[in-house]
PDB file as gemmi writes it, atoms N, CA and C in Angstrom:
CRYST1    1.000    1.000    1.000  90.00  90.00  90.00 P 1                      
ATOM      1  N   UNK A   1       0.847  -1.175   0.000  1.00  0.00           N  
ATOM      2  CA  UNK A   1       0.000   0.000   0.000  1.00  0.00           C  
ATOM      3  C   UNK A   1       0.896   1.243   0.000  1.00  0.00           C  
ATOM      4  N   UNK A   2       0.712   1.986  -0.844  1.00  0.00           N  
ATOM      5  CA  UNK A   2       1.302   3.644  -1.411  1.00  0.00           C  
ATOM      6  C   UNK A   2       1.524   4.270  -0.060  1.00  0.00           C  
ATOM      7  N   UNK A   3       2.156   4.859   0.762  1.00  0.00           N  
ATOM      8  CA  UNK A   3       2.049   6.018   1.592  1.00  0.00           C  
ATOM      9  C   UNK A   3       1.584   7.490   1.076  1.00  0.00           C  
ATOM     10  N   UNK A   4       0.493   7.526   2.552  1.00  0.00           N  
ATOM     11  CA  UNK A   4       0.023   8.837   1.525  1.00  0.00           C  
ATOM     12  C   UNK A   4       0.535   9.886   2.471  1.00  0.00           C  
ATOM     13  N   UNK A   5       0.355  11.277   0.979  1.00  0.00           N  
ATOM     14  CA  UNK A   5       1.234  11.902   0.809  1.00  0.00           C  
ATOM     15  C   UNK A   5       0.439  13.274   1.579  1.00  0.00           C  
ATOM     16  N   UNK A   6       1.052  14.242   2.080  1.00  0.00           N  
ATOM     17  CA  UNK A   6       0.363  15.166   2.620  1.00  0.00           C  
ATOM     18  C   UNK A   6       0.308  16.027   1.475  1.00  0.00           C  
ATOM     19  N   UNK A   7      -0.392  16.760   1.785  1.00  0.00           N  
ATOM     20  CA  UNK A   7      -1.324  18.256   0.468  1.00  0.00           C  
ATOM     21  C   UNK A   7       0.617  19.080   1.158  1.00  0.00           C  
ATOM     22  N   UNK A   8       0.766  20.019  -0.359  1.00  0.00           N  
ATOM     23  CA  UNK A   8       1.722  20.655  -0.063  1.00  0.00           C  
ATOM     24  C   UNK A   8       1.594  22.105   0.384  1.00  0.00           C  
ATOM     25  N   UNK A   9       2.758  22.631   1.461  1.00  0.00           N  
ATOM     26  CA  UNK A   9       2.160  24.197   1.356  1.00  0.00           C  
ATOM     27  C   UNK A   9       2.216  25.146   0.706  1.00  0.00           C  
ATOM     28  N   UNK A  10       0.541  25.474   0.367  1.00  0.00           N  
ATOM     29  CA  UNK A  10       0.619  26.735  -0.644  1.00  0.00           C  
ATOM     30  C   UNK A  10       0.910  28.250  -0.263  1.00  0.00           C  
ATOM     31  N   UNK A  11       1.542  28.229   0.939  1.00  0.00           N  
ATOM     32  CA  UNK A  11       1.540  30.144   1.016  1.00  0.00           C  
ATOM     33  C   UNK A  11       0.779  30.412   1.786  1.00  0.00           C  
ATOM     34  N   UNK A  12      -0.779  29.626   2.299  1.00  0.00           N  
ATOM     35  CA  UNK A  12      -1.501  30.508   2.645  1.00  0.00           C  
ATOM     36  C   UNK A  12      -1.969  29.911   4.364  1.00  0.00           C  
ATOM     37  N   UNK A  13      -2.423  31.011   5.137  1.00  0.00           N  
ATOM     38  CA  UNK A  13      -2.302  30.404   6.225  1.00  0.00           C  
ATOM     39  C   UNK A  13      -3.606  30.866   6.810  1.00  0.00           C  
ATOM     40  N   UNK A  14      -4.312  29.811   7.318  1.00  0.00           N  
ATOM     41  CA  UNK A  14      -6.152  30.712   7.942  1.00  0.00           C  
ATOM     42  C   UNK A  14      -6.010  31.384   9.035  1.00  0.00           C  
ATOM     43  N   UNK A  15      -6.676  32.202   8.974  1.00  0.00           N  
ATOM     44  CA  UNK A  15      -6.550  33.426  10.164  1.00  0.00           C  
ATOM     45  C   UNK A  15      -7.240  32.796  11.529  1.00  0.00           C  
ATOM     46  N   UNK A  16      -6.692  32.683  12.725  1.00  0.00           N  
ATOM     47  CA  UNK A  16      -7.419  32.155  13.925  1.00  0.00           C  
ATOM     48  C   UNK A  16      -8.577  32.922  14.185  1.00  0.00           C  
ATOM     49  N   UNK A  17     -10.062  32.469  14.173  1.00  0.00           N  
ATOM     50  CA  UNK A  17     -11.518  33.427  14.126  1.00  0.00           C  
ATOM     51  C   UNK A  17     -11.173  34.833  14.937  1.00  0.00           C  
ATOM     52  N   UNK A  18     -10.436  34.002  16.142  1.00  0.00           N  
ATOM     53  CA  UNK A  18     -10.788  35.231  17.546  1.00  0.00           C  
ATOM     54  C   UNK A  18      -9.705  35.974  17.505  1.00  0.00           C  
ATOM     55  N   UNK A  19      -8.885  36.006  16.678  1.00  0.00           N  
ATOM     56  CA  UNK A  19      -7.647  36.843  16.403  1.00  0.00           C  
ATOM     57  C   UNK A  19      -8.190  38.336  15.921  1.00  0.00           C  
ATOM     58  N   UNK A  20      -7.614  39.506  16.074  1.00  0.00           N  
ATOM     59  CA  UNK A  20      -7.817  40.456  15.617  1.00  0.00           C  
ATOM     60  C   UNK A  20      -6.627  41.006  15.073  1.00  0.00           C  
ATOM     61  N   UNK A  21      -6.950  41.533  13.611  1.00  0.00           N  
ATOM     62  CA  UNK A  21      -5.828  41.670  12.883  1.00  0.00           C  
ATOM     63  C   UNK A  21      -5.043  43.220  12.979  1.00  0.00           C  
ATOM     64  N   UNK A  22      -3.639  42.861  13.217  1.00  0.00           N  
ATOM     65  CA  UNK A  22      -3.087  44.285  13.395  1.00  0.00           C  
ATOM     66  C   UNK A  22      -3.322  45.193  12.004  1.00  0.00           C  
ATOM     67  N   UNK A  23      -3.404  46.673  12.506  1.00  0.00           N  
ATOM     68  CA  UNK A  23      -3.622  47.592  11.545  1.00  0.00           C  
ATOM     69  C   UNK A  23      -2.097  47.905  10.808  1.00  0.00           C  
ATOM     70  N   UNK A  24      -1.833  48.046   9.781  1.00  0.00           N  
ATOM     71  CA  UNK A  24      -0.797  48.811   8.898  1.00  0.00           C  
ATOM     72  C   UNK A  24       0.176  49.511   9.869  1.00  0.00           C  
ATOM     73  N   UNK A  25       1.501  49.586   9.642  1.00  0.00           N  
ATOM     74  CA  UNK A  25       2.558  50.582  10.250  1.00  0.00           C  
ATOM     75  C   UNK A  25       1.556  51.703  10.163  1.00  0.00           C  
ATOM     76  N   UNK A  26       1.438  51.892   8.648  1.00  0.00           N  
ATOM     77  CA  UNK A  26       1.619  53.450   8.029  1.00  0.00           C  
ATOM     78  C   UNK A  26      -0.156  53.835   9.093  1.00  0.00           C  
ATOM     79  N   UNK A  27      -0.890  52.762   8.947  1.00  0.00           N  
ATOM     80  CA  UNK A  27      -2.062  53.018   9.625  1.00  0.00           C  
ATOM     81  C   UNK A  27      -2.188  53.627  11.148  1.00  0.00           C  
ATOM     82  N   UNK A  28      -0.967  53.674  11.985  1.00  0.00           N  
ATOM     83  CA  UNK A  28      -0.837  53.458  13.401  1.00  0.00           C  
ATOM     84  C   UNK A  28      -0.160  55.434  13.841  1.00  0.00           C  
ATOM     85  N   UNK A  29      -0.975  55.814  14.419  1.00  0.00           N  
ATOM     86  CA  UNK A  29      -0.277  57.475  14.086  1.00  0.00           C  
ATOM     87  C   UNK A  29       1.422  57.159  15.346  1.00  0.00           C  
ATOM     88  N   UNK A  30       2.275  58.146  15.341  1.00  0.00           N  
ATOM     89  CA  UNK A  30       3.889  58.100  15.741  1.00  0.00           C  
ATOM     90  C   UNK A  30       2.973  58.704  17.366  1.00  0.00           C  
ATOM     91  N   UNK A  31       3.794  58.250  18.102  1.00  0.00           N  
ATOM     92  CA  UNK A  31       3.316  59.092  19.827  1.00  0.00           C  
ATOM     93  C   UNK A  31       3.878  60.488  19.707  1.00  0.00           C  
ATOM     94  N   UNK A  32       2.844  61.116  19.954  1.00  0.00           N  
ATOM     95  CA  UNK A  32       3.382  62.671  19.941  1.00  0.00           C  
ATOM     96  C   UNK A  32       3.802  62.645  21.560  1.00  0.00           C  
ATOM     97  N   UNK A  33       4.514  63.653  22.166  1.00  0.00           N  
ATOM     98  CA  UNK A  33       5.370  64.388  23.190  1.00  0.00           C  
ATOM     99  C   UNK A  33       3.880  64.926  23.163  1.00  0.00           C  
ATOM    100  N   UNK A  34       3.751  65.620  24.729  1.00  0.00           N  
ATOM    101  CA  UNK A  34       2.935  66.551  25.317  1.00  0.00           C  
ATOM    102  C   UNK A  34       3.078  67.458  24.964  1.00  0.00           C  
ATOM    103  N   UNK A  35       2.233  68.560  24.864  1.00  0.00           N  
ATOM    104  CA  UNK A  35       2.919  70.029  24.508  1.00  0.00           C  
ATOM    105  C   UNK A  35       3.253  70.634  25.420  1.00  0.00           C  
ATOM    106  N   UNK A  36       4.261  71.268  24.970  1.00  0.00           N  
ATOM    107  CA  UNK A  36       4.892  72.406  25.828  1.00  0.00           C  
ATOM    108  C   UNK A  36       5.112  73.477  25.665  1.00  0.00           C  
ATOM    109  N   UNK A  37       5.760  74.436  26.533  1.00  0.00           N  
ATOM    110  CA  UNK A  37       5.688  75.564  26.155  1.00  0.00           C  
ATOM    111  C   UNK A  37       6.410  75.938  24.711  1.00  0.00           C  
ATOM    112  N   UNK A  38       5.887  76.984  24.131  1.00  0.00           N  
ATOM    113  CA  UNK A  38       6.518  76.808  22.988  1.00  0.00           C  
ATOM    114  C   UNK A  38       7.632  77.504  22.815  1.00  0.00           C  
ATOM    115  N   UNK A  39       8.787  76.594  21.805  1.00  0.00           N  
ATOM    116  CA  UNK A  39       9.833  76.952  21.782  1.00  0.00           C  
ATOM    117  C   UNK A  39      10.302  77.861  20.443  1.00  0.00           C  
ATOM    118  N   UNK A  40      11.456  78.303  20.441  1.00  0.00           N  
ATOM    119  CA  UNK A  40      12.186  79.265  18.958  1.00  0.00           C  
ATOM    120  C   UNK A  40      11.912  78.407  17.958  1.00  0.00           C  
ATOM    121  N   UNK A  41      11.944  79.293  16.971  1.00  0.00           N  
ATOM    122  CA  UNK A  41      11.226  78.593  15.859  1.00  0.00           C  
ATOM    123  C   UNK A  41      12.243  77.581  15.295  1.00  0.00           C  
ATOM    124  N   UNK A  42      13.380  78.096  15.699  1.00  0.00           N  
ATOM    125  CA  UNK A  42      14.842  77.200  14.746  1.00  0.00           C  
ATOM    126  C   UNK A  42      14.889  76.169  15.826  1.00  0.00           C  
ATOM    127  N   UNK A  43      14.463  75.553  17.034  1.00  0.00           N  
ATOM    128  CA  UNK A  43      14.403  74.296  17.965  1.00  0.00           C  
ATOM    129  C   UNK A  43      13.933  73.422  17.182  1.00  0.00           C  
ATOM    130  N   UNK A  44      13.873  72.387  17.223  1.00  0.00           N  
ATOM    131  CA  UNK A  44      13.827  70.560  16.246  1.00  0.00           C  
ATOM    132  C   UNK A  44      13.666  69.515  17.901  1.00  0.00           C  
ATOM    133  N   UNK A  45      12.975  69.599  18.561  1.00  0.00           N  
ATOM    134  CA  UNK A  45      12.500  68.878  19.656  1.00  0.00           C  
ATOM    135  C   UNK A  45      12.804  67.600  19.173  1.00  0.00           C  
ATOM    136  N   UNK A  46      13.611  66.467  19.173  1.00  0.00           N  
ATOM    137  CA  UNK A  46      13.183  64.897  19.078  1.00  0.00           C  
ATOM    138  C   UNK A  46      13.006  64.403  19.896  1.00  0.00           C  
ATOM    139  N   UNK A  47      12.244  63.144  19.505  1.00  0.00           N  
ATOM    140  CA  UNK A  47      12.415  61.732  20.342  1.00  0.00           C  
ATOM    141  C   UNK A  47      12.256  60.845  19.726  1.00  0.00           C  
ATOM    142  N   UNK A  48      12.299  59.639  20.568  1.00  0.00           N  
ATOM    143  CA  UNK A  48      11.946  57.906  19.662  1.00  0.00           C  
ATOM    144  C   UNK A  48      10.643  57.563  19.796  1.00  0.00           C  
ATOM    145  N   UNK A  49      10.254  56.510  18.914  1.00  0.00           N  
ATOM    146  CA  UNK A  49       9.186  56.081  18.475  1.00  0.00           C  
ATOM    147  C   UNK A  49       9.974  54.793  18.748  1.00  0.00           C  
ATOM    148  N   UNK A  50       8.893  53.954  19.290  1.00  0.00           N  
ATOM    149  CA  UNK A  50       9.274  52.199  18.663  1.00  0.00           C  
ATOM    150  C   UNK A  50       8.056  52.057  18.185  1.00  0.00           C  
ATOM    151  N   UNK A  51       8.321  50.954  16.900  1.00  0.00           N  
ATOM    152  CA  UNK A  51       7.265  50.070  16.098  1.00  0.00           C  
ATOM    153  C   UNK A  51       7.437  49.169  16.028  1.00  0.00           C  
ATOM    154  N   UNK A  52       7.171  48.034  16.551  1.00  0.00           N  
ATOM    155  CA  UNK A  52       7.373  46.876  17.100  1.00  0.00           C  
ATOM    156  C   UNK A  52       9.033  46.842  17.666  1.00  0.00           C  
ATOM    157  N   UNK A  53       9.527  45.670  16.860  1.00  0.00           N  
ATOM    158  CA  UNK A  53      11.304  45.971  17.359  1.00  0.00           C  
ATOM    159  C   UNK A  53      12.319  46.648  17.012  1.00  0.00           C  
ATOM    160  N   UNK A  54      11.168  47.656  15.906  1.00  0.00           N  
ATOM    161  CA  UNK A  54      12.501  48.748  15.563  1.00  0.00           C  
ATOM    162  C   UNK A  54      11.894  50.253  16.329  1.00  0.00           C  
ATOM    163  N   UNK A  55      12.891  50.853  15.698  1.00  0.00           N  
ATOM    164  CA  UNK A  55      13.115  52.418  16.848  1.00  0.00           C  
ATOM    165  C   UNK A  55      13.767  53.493  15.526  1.00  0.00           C  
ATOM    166  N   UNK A  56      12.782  54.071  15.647  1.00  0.00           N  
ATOM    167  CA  UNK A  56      13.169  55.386  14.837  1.00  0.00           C  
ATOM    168  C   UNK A  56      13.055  56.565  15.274  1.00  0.00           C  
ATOM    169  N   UNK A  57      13.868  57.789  15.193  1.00  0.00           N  
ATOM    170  CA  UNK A  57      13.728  59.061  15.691  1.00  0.00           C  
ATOM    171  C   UNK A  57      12.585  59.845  15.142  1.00  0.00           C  
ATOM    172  N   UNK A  58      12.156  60.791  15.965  1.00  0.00           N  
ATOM    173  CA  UNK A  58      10.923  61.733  15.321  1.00  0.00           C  
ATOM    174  C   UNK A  58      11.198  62.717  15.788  1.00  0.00           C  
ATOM    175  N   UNK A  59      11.185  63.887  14.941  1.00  0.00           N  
ATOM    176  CA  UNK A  59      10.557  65.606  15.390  1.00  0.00           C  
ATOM    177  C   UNK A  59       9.869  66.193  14.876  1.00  0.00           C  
ATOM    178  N   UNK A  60       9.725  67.499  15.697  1.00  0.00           N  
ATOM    179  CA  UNK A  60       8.528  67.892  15.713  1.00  0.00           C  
ATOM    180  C   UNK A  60       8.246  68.625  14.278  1.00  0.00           C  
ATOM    181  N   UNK A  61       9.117  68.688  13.625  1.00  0.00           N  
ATOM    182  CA  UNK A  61       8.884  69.586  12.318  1.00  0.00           C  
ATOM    183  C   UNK A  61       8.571  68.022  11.640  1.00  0.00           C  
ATOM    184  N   UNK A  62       8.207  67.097  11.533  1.00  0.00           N  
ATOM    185  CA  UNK A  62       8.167  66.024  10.731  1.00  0.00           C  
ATOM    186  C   UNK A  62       8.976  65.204  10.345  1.00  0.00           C  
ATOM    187  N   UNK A  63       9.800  65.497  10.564  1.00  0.00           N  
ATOM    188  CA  UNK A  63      11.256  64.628  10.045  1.00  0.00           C  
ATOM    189  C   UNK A  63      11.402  63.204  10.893  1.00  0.00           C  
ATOM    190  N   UNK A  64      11.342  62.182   9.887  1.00  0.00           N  
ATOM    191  CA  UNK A  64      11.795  60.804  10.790  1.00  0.00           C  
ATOM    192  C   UNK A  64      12.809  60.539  10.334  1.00  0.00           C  
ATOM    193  N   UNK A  65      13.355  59.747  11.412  1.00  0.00           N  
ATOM    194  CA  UNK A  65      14.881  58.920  11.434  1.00  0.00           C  
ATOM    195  C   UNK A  65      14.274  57.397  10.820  1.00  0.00           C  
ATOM    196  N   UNK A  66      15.375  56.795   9.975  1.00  0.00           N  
ATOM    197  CA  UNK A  66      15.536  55.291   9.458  1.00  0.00           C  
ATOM    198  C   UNK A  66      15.403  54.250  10.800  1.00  0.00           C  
ATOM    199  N   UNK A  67      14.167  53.517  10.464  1.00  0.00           N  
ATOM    200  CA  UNK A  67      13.770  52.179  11.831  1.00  0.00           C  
ATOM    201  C   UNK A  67      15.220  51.915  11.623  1.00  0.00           C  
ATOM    202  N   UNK A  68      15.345  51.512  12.850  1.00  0.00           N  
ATOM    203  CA  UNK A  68      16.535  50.862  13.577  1.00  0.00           C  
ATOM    204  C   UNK A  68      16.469  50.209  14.910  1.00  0.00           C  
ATOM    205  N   UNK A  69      17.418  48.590  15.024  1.00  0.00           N  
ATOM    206  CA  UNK A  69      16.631  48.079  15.891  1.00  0.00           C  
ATOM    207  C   UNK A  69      17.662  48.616  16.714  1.00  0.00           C  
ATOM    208  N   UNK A  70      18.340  49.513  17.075  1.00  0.00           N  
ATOM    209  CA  UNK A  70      19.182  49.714  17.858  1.00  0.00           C  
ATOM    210  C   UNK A  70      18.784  50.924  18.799  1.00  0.00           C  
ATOM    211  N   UNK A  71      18.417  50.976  19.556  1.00  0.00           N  
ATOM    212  CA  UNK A  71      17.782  52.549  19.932  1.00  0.00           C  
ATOM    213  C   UNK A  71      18.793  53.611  20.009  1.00  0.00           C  
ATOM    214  N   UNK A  72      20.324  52.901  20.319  1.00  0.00           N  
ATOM    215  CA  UNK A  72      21.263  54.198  20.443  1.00  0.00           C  
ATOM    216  C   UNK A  72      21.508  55.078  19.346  1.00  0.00           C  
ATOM    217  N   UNK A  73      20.989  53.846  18.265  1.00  0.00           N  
ATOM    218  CA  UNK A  73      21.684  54.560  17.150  1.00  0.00           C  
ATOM    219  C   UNK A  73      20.436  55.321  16.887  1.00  0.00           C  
ATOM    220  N   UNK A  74      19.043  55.039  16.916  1.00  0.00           N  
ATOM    221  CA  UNK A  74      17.771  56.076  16.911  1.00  0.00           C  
ATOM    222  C   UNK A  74      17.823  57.342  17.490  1.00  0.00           C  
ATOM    223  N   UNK A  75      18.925  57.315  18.817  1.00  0.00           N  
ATOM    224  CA  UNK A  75      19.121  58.788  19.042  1.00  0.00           C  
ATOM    225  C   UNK A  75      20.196  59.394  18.794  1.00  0.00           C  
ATOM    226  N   UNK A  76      20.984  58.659  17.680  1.00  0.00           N  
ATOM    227  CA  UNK A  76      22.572  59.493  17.306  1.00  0.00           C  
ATOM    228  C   UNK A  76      21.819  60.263  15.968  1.00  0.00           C  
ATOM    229  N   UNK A  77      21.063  59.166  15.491  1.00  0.00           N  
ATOM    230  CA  UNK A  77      20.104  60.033  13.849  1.00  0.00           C  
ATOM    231  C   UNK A  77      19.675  61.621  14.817  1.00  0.00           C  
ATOM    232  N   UNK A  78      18.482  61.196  15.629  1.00  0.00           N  
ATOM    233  CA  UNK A  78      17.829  62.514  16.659  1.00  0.00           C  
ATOM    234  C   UNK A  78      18.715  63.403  16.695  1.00  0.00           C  
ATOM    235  N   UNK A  79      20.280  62.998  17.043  1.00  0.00           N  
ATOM    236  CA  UNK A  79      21.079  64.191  17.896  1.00  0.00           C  
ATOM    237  C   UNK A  79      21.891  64.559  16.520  1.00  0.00           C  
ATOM    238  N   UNK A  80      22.146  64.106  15.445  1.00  0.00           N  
ATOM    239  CA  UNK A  80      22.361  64.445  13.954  1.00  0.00           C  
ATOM    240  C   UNK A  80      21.801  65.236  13.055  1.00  0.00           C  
ATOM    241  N   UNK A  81      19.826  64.988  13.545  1.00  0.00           N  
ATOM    242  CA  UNK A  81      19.268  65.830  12.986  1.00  0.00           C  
ATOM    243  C   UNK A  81      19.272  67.212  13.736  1.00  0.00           C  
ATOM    244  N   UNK A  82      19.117  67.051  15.098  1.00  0.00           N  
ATOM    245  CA  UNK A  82      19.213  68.912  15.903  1.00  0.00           C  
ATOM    246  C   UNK A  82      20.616  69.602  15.367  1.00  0.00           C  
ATOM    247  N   UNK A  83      21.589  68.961  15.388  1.00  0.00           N  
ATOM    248  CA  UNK A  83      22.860  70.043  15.314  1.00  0.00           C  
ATOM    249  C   UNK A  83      22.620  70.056  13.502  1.00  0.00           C  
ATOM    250  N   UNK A  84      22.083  69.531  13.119  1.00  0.00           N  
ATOM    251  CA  UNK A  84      21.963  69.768  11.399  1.00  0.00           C  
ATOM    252  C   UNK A  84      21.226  70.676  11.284  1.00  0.00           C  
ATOM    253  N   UNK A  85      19.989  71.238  12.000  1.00  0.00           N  
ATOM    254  CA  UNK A  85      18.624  71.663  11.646  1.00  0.00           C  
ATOM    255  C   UNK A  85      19.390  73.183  12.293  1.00  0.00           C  
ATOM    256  N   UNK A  86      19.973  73.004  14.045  1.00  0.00           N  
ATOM    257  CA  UNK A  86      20.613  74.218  14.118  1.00  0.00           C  
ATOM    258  C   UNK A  86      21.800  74.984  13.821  1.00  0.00           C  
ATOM    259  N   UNK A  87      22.526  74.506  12.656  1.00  0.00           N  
ATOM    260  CA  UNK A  87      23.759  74.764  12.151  1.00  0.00           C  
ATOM    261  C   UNK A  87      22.821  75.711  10.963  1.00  0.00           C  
TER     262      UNK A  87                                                      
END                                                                             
């Protein structure tokens, strides 16, 4: 008698019912900082963001730093972009 053969995998995988599906990066807004008092207009406030296991810099004029799973290096981009923005 033949051994039988299992079905092969196609790629696709069923979603568990009671699972709820995560929304998009791009879907998920960055954590804003509290406001504060407001600062000179030439200031570039950063901080980090994590998205899942990476870490990217953010400020307040819009500018993001490249995910990185390294956080130090998320705030060498941060401290790259202030002395860039105030030079």
């Amino acid at each position: 008698m033949p051994a039988r053969r299992r079905p092969r995998y196609r790629g696709e995988v069923e979603p568990h019912p009671d699972a709820t599906p995560a929304p998009a990066l791009d879907a998920v807004p960055l954590p804003r900082p509290p406001q504060s008092p407001p600062r000179s207009p030439t200031a570039h406030p950063t901080s980090t963001a994590e998205r899942g296991s990476f870490c990217l810099a953010v400020c307040a004029c819009g500018w993001k730093g490249p995910a990185r799973r390294s956080r130090d290096l998320a705030r060498q981009d941060a401290a790259g972009h202030e002395s860039a923005a105030g030079a």
